[in-house]
Amino acid sequence: KQWYQRRVRGKTWDKDEYAKKAKDRLTAENEPEIVSERKVKRELLRPRDQKVDLDSKLGKTMVVTKDSPSAMQGGYYCKVCDCVVKDSINYLDHINGKKHQRNLGMSMKVERSTLDQVRARFDKNKRKREEEERNKAEDYDLEARAQERQEEEERQRALKRQRKKDKKRAANDAQEDDVDPE
C-alpha cells in the first residue's frame, strides 16, 4: 500500500528513506578508495608518448588472403585491441576512443590542472611568442630587403634590355637574309 501511495498519488513521501539514500550517496562519493571488486581503478588520460604512424602504408599495395594473420591484412592494425581498421580516419577514431583507452588501462577522465600549472603554461607560451617575435624582428631588416629588391629589379631590367637587343639582332639578321644580293 505504501508503494501504491507513492506511485499513484505522488503525495505521500517517505522522507526518512530518501534522506538515508542521499546520505549513502554522499558517503560513497567522498570515499573513492572503496572500489568494488568489479570496478578497476584506471589511470587518468595522458598524452601519447609515440607518434602515430599513418604514412607507412600510404600508397602501398598488399596481397591479402584469408589465411593472412590479422596484422598483415589491409588496413591499420592495433596491437593493443588486436583489431584491424580499414582507413586512417577510423584508426585515429579508434586509438582516441573509449575501448582502446580502456585496453591501455586509462579512463577517459583528464587530470585537472592546478592554478600553478596553468600559470606556468601561460608563462611558457608567452616567452615562446616573445622569442618568435624577436626572431622575426631580427629576420625582418627593412634596409637589407630594400637593397635586395633594388638589385633584383636591376637584374630584371638588364635581362629585359638583353632580350630586346637579341630580338633586334635577330630581326636585322632576318632582313639581311631576305635581301637578294642581285
PDB file of C-alpha atoms in Angstrom:
ATOM      1  CA  LYS A   1       0.000   0.000   0.000  1.00  0.00           C
ATOM      2  CA  GLN A   2       2.899   2.389   0.702  1.00  0.00           C
ATOM      3  CA  TRP A   3       4.276   1.838  -2.831  1.00  0.00           C
ATOM      4  CA  TYR A   4       0.836   2.497  -4.239  1.00  0.00           C
ATOM      5  CA  GLN A   5       0.596   5.763  -2.366  1.00  0.00           C
ATOM      6  CA  ARG A   6       3.993   6.963  -3.592  1.00  0.00           C
ATOM      7  CA  ARG A   7       3.473   5.912  -7.206  1.00  0.00           C
ATOM      8  CA  VAL A   8      -0.131   6.740  -7.895  1.00  0.00           C
ATOM      9  CA  ARG A   9      -0.951   9.702  -5.791  1.00  0.00           C
ATOM     10  CA  GLY A  10       2.551  11.153  -5.538  1.00  0.00           C
ATOM     11  CA  LYS A  11       1.691  12.996  -2.374  1.00  0.00           C
ATOM     12  CA  THR A  12       2.996  10.758   0.398  1.00  0.00           C
ATOM     13  CA  TRP A  13       6.781  10.546   0.534  1.00  0.00           C
ATOM     14  CA  ASP A  14       8.963   8.685   2.956  1.00  0.00           C
ATOM     15  CA  LYS A  15      11.374  11.469   3.825  1.00  0.00           C
ATOM     16  CA  ASP A  16      13.497   9.319   6.088  1.00  0.00           C
ATOM     17  CA  GLU A  17      14.118   6.798   3.301  1.00  0.00           C
ATOM     18  CA  TYR A  18      15.222   9.500   0.835  1.00  0.00           C
ATOM     19  CA  ALA A  19      17.413  11.181   3.439  1.00  0.00           C
ATOM     20  CA  LYS A  20      19.140   7.841   4.063  1.00  0.00           C
ATOM     21  CA  LYS A  21      19.685   7.321   0.298  1.00  0.00           C
ATOM     22  CA  ALA A  22      21.166  10.824  -0.050  1.00  0.00           C
ATOM     23  CA  LYS A  23      23.471  10.254   2.909  1.00  0.00           C
ATOM     24  CA  ASP A  24      24.660   6.907   1.475  1.00  0.00           C
ATOM     25  CA  ARG A  25      25.322   8.514  -1.903  1.00  0.00           C
ATOM     26  CA  LEU A  26      27.376  11.328  -0.335  1.00  0.00           C
ATOM     27  CA  THR A  27      29.481   8.913   1.703  1.00  0.00           C
ATOM     28  CA  ALA A  28      30.092   6.788  -1.402  1.00  0.00           C
ATOM     29  CA  GLU A  29      31.214   9.878  -3.370  1.00  0.00           C
ATOM     30  CA  ASN A  30      33.510  11.060  -0.569  1.00  0.00           C
ATOM     31  CA  GLU A  31      35.235   7.674  -0.209  1.00  0.00           C
ATOM     32  CA  PRO A  32      36.601   6.788  -3.667  1.00  0.00           C
ATOM     33  CA  GLU A  33      39.179   4.386  -2.156  1.00  0.00           C
ATOM     34  CA  ILE A  34      36.447   1.851  -1.598  1.00  0.00           C
ATOM     35  CA  VAL A  35      36.204   0.388  -5.061  1.00  0.00           C
ATOM     36  CA  SER A  36      34.004  -2.593  -5.653  1.00  0.00           C
ATOM     37  CA  GLU A  37      35.635  -5.786  -6.867  1.00  0.00           C
ATOM     38  CA  ARG A  38      34.059  -5.381 -10.297  1.00  0.00           C
ATOM     39  CA  LYS A  39      35.413  -1.892 -10.949  1.00  0.00           C
ATOM     40  CA  VAL A  40      39.074  -1.406 -11.794  1.00  0.00           C
ATOM     41  CA  LYS A  41      40.887   1.780 -10.859  1.00  0.00           C
ATOM     42  CA  ARG A  42      42.307   3.227 -14.090  1.00  0.00           C
ATOM     43  CA  GLU A  43      44.881   5.914 -14.779  1.00  0.00           C
ATOM     44  CA  LEU A  44      43.833   9.359 -15.906  1.00  0.00           C
ATOM     45  CA  LEU A  45      44.078  10.139 -19.597  1.00  0.00           C
ATOM     46  CA  ARG A  46      47.540  11.317 -20.672  1.00  0.00           C
ATOM     47  CA  PRO A  47      49.164  12.353 -23.976  1.00  0.00           C
ATOM     48  CA  ARG A  48      50.742   9.753 -26.262  1.00  0.00           C
ATOM     49  CA  ASP A  49      54.454   9.017 -25.927  1.00  0.00           C
ATOM     50  CA  GLN A  50      54.981   7.959 -29.549  1.00  0.00           C
ATOM     51  CA  LYS A  51      53.984   9.470 -32.882  1.00  0.00           C
ATOM     52  CA  VAL A  52      51.052   7.891 -34.727  1.00  0.00           C
ATOM     53  CA  ASP A  53      52.336   6.380 -37.985  1.00  0.00           C
ATOM     54  CA  LEU A  54      49.729   6.895 -40.698  1.00  0.00           C
ATOM     55  CA  ASP A  55      52.078   7.343 -43.657  1.00  0.00           C
ATOM     56  CA  SER A  56      53.853   3.972 -43.613  1.00  0.00           C
ATOM     57  CA  LYS A  57      51.110   2.182 -45.555  1.00  0.00           C
ATOM     58  CA  LEU A  58      50.185   5.115 -47.773  1.00  0.00           C
ATOM     59  CA  GLY A  59      50.207   4.159 -51.466  1.00  0.00           C
ATOM     60  CA  LYS A  60      51.249   0.555 -50.793  1.00  0.00           C
ATOM     61  CA  THR A  61      49.634  -2.481 -52.404  1.00  0.00           C
ATOM     62  CA  MET A  62      49.196  -5.701 -50.406  1.00  0.00           C
ATOM     63  CA  VAL A  63      48.049  -9.154 -51.357  1.00  0.00           C
ATOM     64  CA  VAL A  64      45.696 -10.377 -48.652  1.00  0.00           C
ATOM     65  CA  THR A  65      44.491 -13.931 -48.365  1.00  0.00           C
ATOM     66  CA  LYS A  66      42.045 -15.452 -45.944  1.00  0.00           C
ATOM     67  CA  ASP A  67      44.951 -17.196 -44.206  1.00  0.00           C
ATOM     68  CA  SER A  68      46.876 -13.943 -43.591  1.00  0.00           C
ATOM     69  CA  PRO A  69      47.345 -13.005 -39.952  1.00  0.00           C
ATOM     70  CA  SER A  70      45.306 -10.012 -38.889  1.00  0.00           C
ATOM     71  CA  ALA A  71      48.426  -7.832 -38.539  1.00  0.00           C
ATOM     72  CA  MET A  72      49.245  -8.421 -42.225  1.00  0.00           C
ATOM     73  CA  GLN A  73      45.784  -7.717 -43.590  1.00  0.00           C
ATOM     74  CA  GLY A  74      44.913  -4.497 -45.370  1.00  0.00           C
ATOM     75  CA  GLY A  75      44.376  -1.537 -43.111  1.00  0.00           C
ATOM     76  CA  TYR A  76      45.780  -0.393 -39.803  1.00  0.00           C
ATOM     77  CA  TYR A  77      46.407  -2.991 -37.099  1.00  0.00           C
ATOM     78  CA  CYS A  78      46.021  -2.169 -33.404  1.00  0.00           C
ATOM     79  CA  LYS A  79      48.237  -4.418 -31.261  1.00  0.00           C
ATOM     80  CA  VAL A  80      46.517  -3.384 -28.040  1.00  0.00           C
ATOM     81  CA  CYS A  81      42.990  -4.319 -29.146  1.00  0.00           C
ATOM     82  CA  ASP A  82      44.000  -6.940 -31.750  1.00  0.00           C
ATOM     83  CA  CYS A  83      41.813  -5.455 -34.447  1.00  0.00           C
ATOM     84  CA  VAL A  84      42.208  -4.155 -37.989  1.00  0.00           C
ATOM     85  CA  VAL A  85      40.759  -0.806 -39.028  1.00  0.00           C
ATOM     86  CA  LYS A  86      40.383  -0.159 -42.750  1.00  0.00           C
ATOM     87  CA  ASP A  87      41.323   3.532 -43.085  1.00  0.00           C
ATOM     88  CA  SER A  88      43.323   6.210 -41.299  1.00  0.00           C
ATOM     89  CA  ILE A  89      40.372   8.274 -40.090  1.00  0.00           C
ATOM     90  CA  ASN A  90      38.739   5.287 -38.430  1.00  0.00           C
ATOM     91  CA  TYR A  91      42.135   4.283 -36.990  1.00  0.00           C
ATOM     92  CA  LEU A  92      42.500   7.702 -35.363  1.00  0.00           C
ATOM     93  CA  ASP A  93      38.952   7.455 -34.037  1.00  0.00           C
ATOM     94  CA  HIS A  94      39.786   4.004 -32.647  1.00  0.00           C
ATOM     95  CA  ILE A  95      43.013   4.976 -30.862  1.00  0.00           C
ATOM     96  CA  ASN A  96      41.300   8.014 -29.330  1.00  0.00           C
ATOM     97  CA  GLY A  97      38.216   6.019 -28.394  1.00  0.00           C
ATOM     98  CA  LYS A  98      36.983   4.575 -25.131  1.00  0.00           C
ATOM     99  CA  LYS A  99      37.601   0.890 -25.924  1.00  0.00           C
ATOM    100  CA  HIS A 100      41.255   1.419 -26.881  1.00  0.00           C
ATOM    101  CA  GLN A 101      41.939   3.687 -23.899  1.00  0.00           C
ATOM    102  CA  ARG A 102      40.411   1.143 -21.528  1.00  0.00           C
ATOM    103  CA  ASN A 103      42.582  -1.606 -23.016  1.00  0.00           C
ATOM    104  CA  LEU A 104      45.582   0.656 -22.319  1.00  0.00           C
ATOM    105  CA  GLY A 105      44.417   0.919 -18.704  1.00  0.00           C
ATOM    106  CA  MET A 106      43.222   4.519 -18.808  1.00  0.00           C
ATOM    107  CA  SER A 107      39.901   6.100 -18.070  1.00  0.00           C
ATOM    108  CA  MET A 108      38.562   8.882 -20.264  1.00  0.00           C
ATOM    109  CA  LYS A 109      38.944  11.375 -17.414  1.00  0.00           C
ATOM    110  CA  VAL A 110      41.595  14.070 -17.653  1.00  0.00           C
ATOM    111  CA  GLU A 111      43.664  15.253 -14.710  1.00  0.00           C
ATOM    112  CA  ARG A 112      42.527  18.654 -13.533  1.00  0.00           C
ATOM    113  CA  SER A 113      45.221  21.283 -13.824  1.00  0.00           C
ATOM    114  CA  THR A 114      46.115  23.368 -10.823  1.00  0.00           C
ATOM    115  CA  LEU A 115      46.328  27.126 -10.904  1.00  0.00           C
ATOM    116  CA  ASP A 116      50.138  26.981 -10.764  1.00  0.00           C
ATOM    117  CA  GLN A 117      50.251  24.613 -13.765  1.00  0.00           C
ATOM    118  CA  VAL A 118      48.011  26.936 -15.785  1.00  0.00           C
ATOM    119  CA  ARG A 119      50.122  29.967 -14.882  1.00  0.00           C
ATOM    120  CA  ALA A 120      53.311  28.106 -15.811  1.00  0.00           C
ATOM    121  CA  ARG A 121      51.820  27.139 -19.190  1.00  0.00           C
ATOM    122  CA  PHE A 122      50.764  30.742 -19.870  1.00  0.00           C
ATOM    123  CA  ASP A 123      54.262  31.990 -18.969  1.00  0.00           C
ATOM    124  CA  LYS A 124      55.866  29.367 -21.223  1.00  0.00           C
ATOM    125  CA  ASN A 125      53.620  30.289 -24.167  1.00  0.00           C
ATOM    126  CA  LYS A 126      54.236  34.000 -23.576  1.00  0.00           C
ATOM    127  CA  ARG A 127      58.026  33.517 -23.599  1.00  0.00           C
ATOM    128  CA  LYS A 128      57.768  31.390 -26.735  1.00  0.00           C
ATOM    129  CA  ARG A 129      55.708  34.050 -28.524  1.00  0.00           C
ATOM    130  CA  GLU A 130      58.112  36.825 -27.445  1.00  0.00           C
ATOM    131  CA  GLU A 131      61.082  34.800 -28.716  1.00  0.00           C
ATOM    132  CA  GLU A 132      59.359  34.244 -32.062  1.00  0.00           C
ATOM    133  CA  GLU A 133      58.667  37.974 -32.344  1.00  0.00           C
ATOM    134  CA  ARG A 134      62.333  38.739 -31.574  1.00  0.00           C
ATOM    135  CA  ASN A 135      63.425  36.272 -34.254  1.00  0.00           C
ATOM    136  CA  LYS A 136      61.019  37.848 -36.744  1.00  0.00           C
ATOM    137  CA  ALA A 137      62.362  41.305 -35.896  1.00  0.00           C
ATOM    138  CA  GLU A 138      65.911  40.088 -36.465  1.00  0.00           C
ATOM    139  CA  ASP A 139      64.951  38.440 -39.745  1.00  0.00           C
ATOM    140  CA  TYR A 140      62.984  41.466 -40.902  1.00  0.00           C
ATOM    141  CA  ASP A 141      65.678  44.013 -41.768  1.00  0.00           C
ATOM    142  CA  LEU A 142      63.950  46.621 -43.935  1.00  0.00           C
ATOM    143  CA  GLU A 143      67.078  48.198 -45.419  1.00  0.00           C
ATOM    144  CA  ALA A 144      68.560  44.859 -46.435  1.00  0.00           C
ATOM    145  CA  ARG A 145      65.284  43.785 -48.020  1.00  0.00           C
ATOM    146  CA  ALA A 146      65.010  47.100 -49.908  1.00  0.00           C
ATOM    147  CA  GLN A 147      68.580  46.656 -51.199  1.00  0.00           C
ATOM    148  CA  GLU A 148      67.812  43.083 -52.334  1.00  0.00           C
ATOM    149  CA  ARG A 149      64.682  44.280 -54.077  1.00  0.00           C
ATOM    150  CA  GLN A 150      66.564  47.014 -55.964  1.00  0.00           C
ATOM    151  CA  GLU A 151      69.226  44.520 -57.062  1.00  0.00           C
ATOM    152  CA  GLU A 152      66.535  42.131 -58.293  1.00  0.00           C
ATOM    153  CA  GLU A 153      64.773  44.917 -60.232  1.00  0.00           C
ATOM    154  CA  GLU A 154      68.111  45.935 -61.818  1.00  0.00           C
ATOM    155  CA  ARG A 155      68.746  42.337 -62.890  1.00  0.00           C
ATOM    156  CA  GLN A 156      65.263  42.146 -64.385  1.00  0.00           C
ATOM    157  CA  ARG A 157      65.842  45.401 -66.339  1.00  0.00           C
ATOM    158  CA  ALA A 158      69.210  44.185 -67.627  1.00  0.00           C
ATOM    159  CA  LEU A 159      67.656  40.894 -68.713  1.00  0.00           C
ATOM    160  CA  LYS A 160      64.849  42.759 -70.472  1.00  0.00           C
ATOM    161  CA  ARG A 161      67.365  45.012 -72.315  1.00  0.00           C
ATOM    162  CA  GLN A 162      69.376  41.950 -73.346  1.00  0.00           C
ATOM    163  CA  ARG A 163      66.278  40.243 -74.735  1.00  0.00           C
ATOM    164  CA  LYS A 164      65.336  43.402 -76.637  1.00  0.00           C
ATOM    165  CA  LYS A 165      68.836  43.605 -78.180  1.00  0.00           C
ATOM    166  CA  ASP A 166      68.733  39.906 -79.114  1.00  0.00           C
ATOM    167  CA  LYS A 167      65.333  40.396 -80.700  1.00  0.00           C
ATOM    168  CA  LYS A 168      66.602  43.391 -82.747  1.00  0.00           C
ATOM    169  CA  ARG A 169      69.696  41.476 -83.825  1.00  0.00           C
ATOM    170  CA  ALA A 170      67.552  38.528 -84.888  1.00  0.00           C
ATOM    171  CA  ALA A 171      65.255  40.866 -86.838  1.00  0.00           C
ATOM    172  CA  ASN A 172      68.254  42.543 -88.567  1.00  0.00           C
ATOM    173  CA  ASP A 173      69.728  39.152 -89.462  1.00  0.00           C
ATOM    174  CA  ALA A 174      66.397  38.081 -90.906  1.00  0.00           C
ATOM    175  CA  GLN A 175      66.191  41.274 -93.036  1.00  0.00           C
ATOM    176  CA  GLU A 176      69.701  40.765 -94.342  1.00  0.00           C
ATOM    177  CA  ASP A 177      68.836  37.211 -95.332  1.00  0.00           C
ATOM    178  CA  ASP A 178      65.694  38.413 -97.142  1.00  0.00           C
ATOM    179  CA  VAL A 179      67.621  40.951 -99.239  1.00  0.00           C
ATOM    180  CA  ASP A 180      68.770  39.388-102.536  1.00  0.00           C
ATOM    181  CA  PRO A 181      72.357  40.194-103.468  1.00  0.00           C
ATOM    182  CA  GLU A 182      71.423  40.953-107.147  1.00  0.00           C
TER     183      GLU A 182
END
